[in-house]
PDB file of C-alpha atoms in Angstrom:
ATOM      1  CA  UNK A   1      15.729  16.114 -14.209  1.00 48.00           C
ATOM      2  CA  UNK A   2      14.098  12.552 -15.890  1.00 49.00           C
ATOM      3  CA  UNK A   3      16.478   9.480 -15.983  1.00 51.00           C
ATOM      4  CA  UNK A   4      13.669   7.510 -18.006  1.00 52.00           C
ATOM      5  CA  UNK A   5      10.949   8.299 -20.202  1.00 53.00           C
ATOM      6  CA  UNK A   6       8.047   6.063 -19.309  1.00 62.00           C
ATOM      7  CA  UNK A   7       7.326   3.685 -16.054  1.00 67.00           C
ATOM      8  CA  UNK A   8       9.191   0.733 -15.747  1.00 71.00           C
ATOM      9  CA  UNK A   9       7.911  -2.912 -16.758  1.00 78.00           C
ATOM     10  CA  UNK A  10       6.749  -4.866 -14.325  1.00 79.00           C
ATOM     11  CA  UNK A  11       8.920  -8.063 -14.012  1.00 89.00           C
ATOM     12  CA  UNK A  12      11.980  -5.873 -13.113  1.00 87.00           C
ATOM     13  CA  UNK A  13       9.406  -4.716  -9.527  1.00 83.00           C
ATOM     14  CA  UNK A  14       8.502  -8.541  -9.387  1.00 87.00           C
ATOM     15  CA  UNK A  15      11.709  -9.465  -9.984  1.00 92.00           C
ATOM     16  CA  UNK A  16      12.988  -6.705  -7.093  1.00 88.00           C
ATOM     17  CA  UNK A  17      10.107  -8.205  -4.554  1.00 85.00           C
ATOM     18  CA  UNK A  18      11.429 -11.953  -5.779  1.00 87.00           C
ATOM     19  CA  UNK A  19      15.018 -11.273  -4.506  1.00 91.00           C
ATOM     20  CA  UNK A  20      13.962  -9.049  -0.950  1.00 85.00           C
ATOM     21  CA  UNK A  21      12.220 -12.108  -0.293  1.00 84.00           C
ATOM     22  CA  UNK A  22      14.174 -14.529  -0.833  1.00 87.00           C
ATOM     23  CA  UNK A  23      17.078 -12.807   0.952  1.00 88.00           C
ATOM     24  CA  UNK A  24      14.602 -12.154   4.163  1.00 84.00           C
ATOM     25  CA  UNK A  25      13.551 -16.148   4.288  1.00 83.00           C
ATOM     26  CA  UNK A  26      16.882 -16.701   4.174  1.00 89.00           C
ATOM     27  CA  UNK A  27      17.944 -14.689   7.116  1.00 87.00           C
ATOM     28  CA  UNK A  28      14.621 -15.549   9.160  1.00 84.00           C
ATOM     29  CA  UNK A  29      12.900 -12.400   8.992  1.00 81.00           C
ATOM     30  CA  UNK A  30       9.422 -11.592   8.701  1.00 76.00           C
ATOM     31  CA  UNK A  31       8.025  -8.353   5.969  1.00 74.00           C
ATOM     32  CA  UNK A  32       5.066  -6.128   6.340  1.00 76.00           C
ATOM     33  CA  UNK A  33       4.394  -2.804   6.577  1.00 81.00           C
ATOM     34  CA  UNK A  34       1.408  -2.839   8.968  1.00 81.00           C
ATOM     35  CA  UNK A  35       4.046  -4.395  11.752  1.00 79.00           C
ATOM     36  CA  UNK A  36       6.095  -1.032  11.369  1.00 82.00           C
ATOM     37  CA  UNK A  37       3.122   0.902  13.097  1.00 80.00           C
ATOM     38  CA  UNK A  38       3.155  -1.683  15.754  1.00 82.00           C
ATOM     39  CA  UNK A  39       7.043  -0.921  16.067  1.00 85.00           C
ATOM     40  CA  UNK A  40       6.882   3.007  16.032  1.00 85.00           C
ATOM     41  CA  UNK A  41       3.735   2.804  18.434  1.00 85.00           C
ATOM     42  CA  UNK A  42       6.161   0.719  20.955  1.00 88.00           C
ATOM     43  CA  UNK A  43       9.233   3.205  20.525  1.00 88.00           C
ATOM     44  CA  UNK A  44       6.295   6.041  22.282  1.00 89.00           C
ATOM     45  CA  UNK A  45       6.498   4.260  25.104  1.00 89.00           C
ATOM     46  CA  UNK A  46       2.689   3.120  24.988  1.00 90.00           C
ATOM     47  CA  UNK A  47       2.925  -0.313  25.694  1.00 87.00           C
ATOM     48  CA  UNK A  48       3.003   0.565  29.899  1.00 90.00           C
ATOM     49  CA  UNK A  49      -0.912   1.400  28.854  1.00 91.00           C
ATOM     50  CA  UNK A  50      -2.183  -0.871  26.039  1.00 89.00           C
ATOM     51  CA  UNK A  51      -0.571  -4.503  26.223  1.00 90.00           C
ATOM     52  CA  UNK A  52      -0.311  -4.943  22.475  1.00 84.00           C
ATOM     53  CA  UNK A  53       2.377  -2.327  22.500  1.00 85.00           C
ATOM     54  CA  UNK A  54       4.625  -4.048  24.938  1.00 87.00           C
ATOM     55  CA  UNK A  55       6.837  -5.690  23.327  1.00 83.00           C
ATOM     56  CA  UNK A  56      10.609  -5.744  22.164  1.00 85.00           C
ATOM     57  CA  UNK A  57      10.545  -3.454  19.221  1.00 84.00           C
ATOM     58  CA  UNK A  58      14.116  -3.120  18.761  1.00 86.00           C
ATOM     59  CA  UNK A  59      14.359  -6.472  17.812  1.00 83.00           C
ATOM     60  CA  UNK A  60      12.695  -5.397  14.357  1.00 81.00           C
ATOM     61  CA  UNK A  61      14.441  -2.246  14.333  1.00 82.00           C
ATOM     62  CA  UNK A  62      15.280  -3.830  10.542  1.00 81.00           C
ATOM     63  CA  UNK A  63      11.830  -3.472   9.050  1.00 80.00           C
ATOM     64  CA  UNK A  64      12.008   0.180  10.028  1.00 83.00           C
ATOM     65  CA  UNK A  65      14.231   0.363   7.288  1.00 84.00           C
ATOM     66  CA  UNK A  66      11.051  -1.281   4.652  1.00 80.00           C
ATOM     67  CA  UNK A  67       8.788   2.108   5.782  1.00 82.00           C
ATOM     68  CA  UNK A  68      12.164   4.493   4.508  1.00 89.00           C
ATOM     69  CA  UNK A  69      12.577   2.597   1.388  1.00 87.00           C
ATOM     70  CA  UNK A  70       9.047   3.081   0.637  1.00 85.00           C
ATOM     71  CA  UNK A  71       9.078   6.788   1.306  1.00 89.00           C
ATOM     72  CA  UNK A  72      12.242   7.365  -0.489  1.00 93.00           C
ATOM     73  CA  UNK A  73      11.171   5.143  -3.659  1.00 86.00           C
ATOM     74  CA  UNK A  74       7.629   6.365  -3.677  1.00 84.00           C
ATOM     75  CA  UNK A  75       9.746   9.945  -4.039  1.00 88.00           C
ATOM     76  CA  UNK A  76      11.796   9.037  -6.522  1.00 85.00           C
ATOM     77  CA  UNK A  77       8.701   7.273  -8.427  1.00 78.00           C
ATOM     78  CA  UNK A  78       7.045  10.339  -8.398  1.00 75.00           C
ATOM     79  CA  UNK A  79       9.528  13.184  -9.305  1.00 79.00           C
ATOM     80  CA  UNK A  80      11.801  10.737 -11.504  1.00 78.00           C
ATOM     81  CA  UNK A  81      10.160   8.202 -13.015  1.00 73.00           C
ATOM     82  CA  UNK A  82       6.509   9.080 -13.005  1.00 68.00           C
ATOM     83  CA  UNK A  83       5.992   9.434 -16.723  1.00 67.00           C
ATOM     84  CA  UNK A  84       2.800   7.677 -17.409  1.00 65.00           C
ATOM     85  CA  UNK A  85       2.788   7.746 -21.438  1.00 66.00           C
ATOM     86  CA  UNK A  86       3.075   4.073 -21.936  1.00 63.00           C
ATOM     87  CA  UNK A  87       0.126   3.819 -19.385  1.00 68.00           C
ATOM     88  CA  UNK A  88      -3.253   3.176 -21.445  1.00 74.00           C
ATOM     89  CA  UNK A  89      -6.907   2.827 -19.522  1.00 78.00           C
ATOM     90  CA  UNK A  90      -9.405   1.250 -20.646  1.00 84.00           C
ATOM     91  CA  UNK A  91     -11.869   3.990 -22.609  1.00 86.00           C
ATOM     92  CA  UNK A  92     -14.496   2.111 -20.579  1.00 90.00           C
ATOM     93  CA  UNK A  93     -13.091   2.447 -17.219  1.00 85.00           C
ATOM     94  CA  UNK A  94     -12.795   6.841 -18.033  1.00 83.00           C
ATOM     95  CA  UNK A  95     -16.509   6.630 -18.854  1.00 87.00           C
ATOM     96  CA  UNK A  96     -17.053   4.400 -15.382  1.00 85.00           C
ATOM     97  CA  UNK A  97     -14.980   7.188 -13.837  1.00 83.00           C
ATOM     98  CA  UNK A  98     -16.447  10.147 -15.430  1.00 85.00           C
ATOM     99  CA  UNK A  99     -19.743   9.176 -14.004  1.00 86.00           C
ATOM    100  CA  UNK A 100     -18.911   9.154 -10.519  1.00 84.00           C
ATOM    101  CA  UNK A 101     -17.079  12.887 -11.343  1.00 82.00           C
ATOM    102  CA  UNK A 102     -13.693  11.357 -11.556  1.00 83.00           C
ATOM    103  CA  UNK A 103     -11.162  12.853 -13.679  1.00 80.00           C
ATOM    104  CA  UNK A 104      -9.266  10.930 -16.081  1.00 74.00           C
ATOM    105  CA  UNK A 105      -5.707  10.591 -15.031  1.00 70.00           C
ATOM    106  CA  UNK A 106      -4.767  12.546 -18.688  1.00 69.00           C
ATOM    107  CA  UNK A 107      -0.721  11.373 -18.717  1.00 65.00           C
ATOM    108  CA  UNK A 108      -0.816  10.929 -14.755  1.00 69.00           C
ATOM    109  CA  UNK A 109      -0.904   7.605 -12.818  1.00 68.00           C
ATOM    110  CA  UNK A 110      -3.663   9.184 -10.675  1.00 76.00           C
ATOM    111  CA  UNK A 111      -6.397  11.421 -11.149  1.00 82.00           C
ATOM    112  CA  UNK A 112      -6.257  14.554  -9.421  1.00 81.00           C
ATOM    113  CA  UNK A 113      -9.912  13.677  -7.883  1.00 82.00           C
ATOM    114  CA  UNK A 114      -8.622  11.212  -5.750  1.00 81.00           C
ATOM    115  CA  UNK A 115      -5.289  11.599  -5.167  1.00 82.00           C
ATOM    116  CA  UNK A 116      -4.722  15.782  -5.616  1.00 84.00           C
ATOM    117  CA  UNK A 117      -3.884  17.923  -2.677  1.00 87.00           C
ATOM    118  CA  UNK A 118      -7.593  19.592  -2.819  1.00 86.00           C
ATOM    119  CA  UNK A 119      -8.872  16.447  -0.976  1.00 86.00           C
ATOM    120  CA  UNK A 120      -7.919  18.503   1.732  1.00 90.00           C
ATOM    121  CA  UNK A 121     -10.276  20.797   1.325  1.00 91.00           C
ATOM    122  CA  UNK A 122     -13.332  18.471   1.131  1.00 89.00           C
ATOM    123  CA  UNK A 123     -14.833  17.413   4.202  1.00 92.00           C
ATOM    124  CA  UNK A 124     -16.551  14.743   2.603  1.00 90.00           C
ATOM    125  CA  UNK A 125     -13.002  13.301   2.146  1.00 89.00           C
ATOM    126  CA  UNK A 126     -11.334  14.004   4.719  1.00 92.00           C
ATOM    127  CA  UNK A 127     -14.269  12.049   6.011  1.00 93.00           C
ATOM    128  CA  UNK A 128     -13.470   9.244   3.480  1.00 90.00           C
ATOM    129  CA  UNK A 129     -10.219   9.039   4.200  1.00 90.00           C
ATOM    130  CA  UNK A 130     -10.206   8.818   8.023  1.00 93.00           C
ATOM    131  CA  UNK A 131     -13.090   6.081   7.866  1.00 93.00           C
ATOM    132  CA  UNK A 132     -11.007   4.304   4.930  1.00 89.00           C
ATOM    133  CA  UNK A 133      -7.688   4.271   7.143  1.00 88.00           C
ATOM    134  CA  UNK A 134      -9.433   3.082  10.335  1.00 89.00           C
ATOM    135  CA  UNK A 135     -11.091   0.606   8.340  1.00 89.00           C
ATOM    136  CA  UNK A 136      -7.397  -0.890   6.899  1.00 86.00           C
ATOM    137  CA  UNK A 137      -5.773  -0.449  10.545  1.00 83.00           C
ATOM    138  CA  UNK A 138      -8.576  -2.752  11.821  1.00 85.00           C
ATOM    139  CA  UNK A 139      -8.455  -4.885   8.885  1.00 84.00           C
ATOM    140  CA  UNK A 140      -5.013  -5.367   8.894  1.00 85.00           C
ATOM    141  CA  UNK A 141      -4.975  -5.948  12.545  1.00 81.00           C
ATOM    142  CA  UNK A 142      -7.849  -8.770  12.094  1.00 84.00           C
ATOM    143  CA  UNK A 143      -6.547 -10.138   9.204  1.00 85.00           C
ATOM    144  CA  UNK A 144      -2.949 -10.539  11.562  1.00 85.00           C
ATOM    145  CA  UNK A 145      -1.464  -8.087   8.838  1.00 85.00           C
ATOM    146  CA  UNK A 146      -1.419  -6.341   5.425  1.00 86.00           C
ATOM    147  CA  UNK A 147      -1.358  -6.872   2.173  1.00 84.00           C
ATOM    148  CA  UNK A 148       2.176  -6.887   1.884  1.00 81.00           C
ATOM    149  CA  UNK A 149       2.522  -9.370   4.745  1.00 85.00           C
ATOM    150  CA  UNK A 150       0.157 -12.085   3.631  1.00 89.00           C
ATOM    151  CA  UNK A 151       0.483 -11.451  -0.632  1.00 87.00           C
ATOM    152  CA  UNK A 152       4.363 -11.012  -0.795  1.00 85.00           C
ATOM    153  CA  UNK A 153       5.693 -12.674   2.551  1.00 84.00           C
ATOM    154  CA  UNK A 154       2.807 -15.277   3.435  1.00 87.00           C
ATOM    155  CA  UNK A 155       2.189 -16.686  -0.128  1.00 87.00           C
ATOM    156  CA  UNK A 156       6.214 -16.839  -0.493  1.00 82.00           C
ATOM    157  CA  UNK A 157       5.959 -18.928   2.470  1.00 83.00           C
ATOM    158  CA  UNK A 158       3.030 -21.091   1.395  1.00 87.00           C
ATOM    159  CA  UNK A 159       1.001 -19.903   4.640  1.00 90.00           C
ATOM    160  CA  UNK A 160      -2.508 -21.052   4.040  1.00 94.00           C
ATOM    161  CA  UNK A 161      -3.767 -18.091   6.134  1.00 92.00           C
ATOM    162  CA  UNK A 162      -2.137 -15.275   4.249  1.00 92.00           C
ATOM    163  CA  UNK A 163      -4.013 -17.496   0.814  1.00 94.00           C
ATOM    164  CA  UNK A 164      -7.530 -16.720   2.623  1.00 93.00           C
ATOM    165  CA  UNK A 165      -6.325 -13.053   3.826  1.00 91.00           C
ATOM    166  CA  UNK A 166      -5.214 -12.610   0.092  1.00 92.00           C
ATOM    167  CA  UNK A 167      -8.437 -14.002  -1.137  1.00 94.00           C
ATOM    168  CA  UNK A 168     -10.146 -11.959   1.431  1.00 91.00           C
ATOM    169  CA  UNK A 169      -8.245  -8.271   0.440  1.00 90.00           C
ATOM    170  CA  UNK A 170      -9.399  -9.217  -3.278  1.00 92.00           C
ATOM    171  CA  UNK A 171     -12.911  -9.979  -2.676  1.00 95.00           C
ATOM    172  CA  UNK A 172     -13.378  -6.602  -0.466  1.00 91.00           C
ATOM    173  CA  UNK A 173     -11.199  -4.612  -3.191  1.00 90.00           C
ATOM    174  CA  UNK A 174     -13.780  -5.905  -5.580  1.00 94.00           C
ATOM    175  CA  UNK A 175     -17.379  -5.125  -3.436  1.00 95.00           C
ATOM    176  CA  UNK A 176     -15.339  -1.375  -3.093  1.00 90.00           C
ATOM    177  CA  UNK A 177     -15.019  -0.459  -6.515  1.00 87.00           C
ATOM    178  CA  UNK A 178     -18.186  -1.756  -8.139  1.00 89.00           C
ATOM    179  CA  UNK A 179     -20.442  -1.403  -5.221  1.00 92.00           C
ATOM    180  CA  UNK A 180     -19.036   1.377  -2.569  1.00 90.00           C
ATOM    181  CA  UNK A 181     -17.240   3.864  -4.379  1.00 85.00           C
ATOM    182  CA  UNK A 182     -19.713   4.561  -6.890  1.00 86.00           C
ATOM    183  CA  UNK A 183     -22.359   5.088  -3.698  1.00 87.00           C
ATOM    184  CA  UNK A 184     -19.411   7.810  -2.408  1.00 84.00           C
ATOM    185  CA  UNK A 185     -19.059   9.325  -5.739  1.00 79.00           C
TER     186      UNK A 185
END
């Protein structure tokens, strides 16, 4: 079953992030995703051993609710609006790609190389993406949160320090894909 034939446009998403925002400022409340793993790491009980953990996680019991609204619209992205005609790459980029023995995404939003199930099979990515995620968790952690924290709720706020983290997230996402991945691929 489709209920639309190509992905949406991108100022109704901005416009979506616009309004969570401004409804959050207005009721005090803080957004990120990288504070929900703090939370569910609390509700184990962990925080008699590692002090970071001890703290009062009911108290954003709310932002729990941010990690199921991601799931739940990342599966209806994918099985109902995931139509990626209007999407065009660059014929330049698919070349880039196709030397490092990436697929072209050919109607997808993702090529299969990356983001297929058969990653699974690879120990060279498995590798890749156990390295990558302790990387971000320590990042995130250093940075005093994610990319959703500082870009969306920081920069709303005009926090100088989510500007640098933002600046920061850019200029590694930058030495990744012209300098890194091409080294992995």
């Amino acid at each position: 079953m489709e209920f639309i034939t190509h992905t949406w446009h991108w100022s109704v998403a901005g416009f979506l992030i616009a309004a969570v925002m401004l409804l959050l400022n207005y009721f005090g409340k803080v957004f990120g995703m990288s504070s929900n793993l703090r939370s569910l790491c609390s509700m184990t009980g962990i925080g008699s051993k590692v002090p970071f953990f001890d703290w009062d996680w009911k108290a954003q019991r709310w932002n729990l609710a941010v990690v199921l609204g991601a799931m739940l619209g990342g599966f209806v992205a994918v099985h109902f609006l995931s139509d990626a005609s209007n999407v065009d790459l660059n014929p330049k980029t698919i070349e880039q790609l196709a030397a490092m023995g990436i697929d072209a995404p050919n109607g997808k939003l993702l090529p299969d190389t990356l983001f297929g199930n058969q990653i699974f099979e690879s120990p060279k990515m498995i590798i890749i993406l156990l390295v990558g995620g302790l990387l971000i968790g320590f990042g995130s952690r250093y940075a005093g949160g994610c990319t959703s924290g500082h870009a969306i709720a920081g920069m709303s706020n005009l926090q100088l320090p989510s500007l640098k983290a933002v600046i920061g997230f850019f200029i590694g996402g930058l030495i990744m894909s012209h300098f890194i991945l091409p080294l992995l691929f």
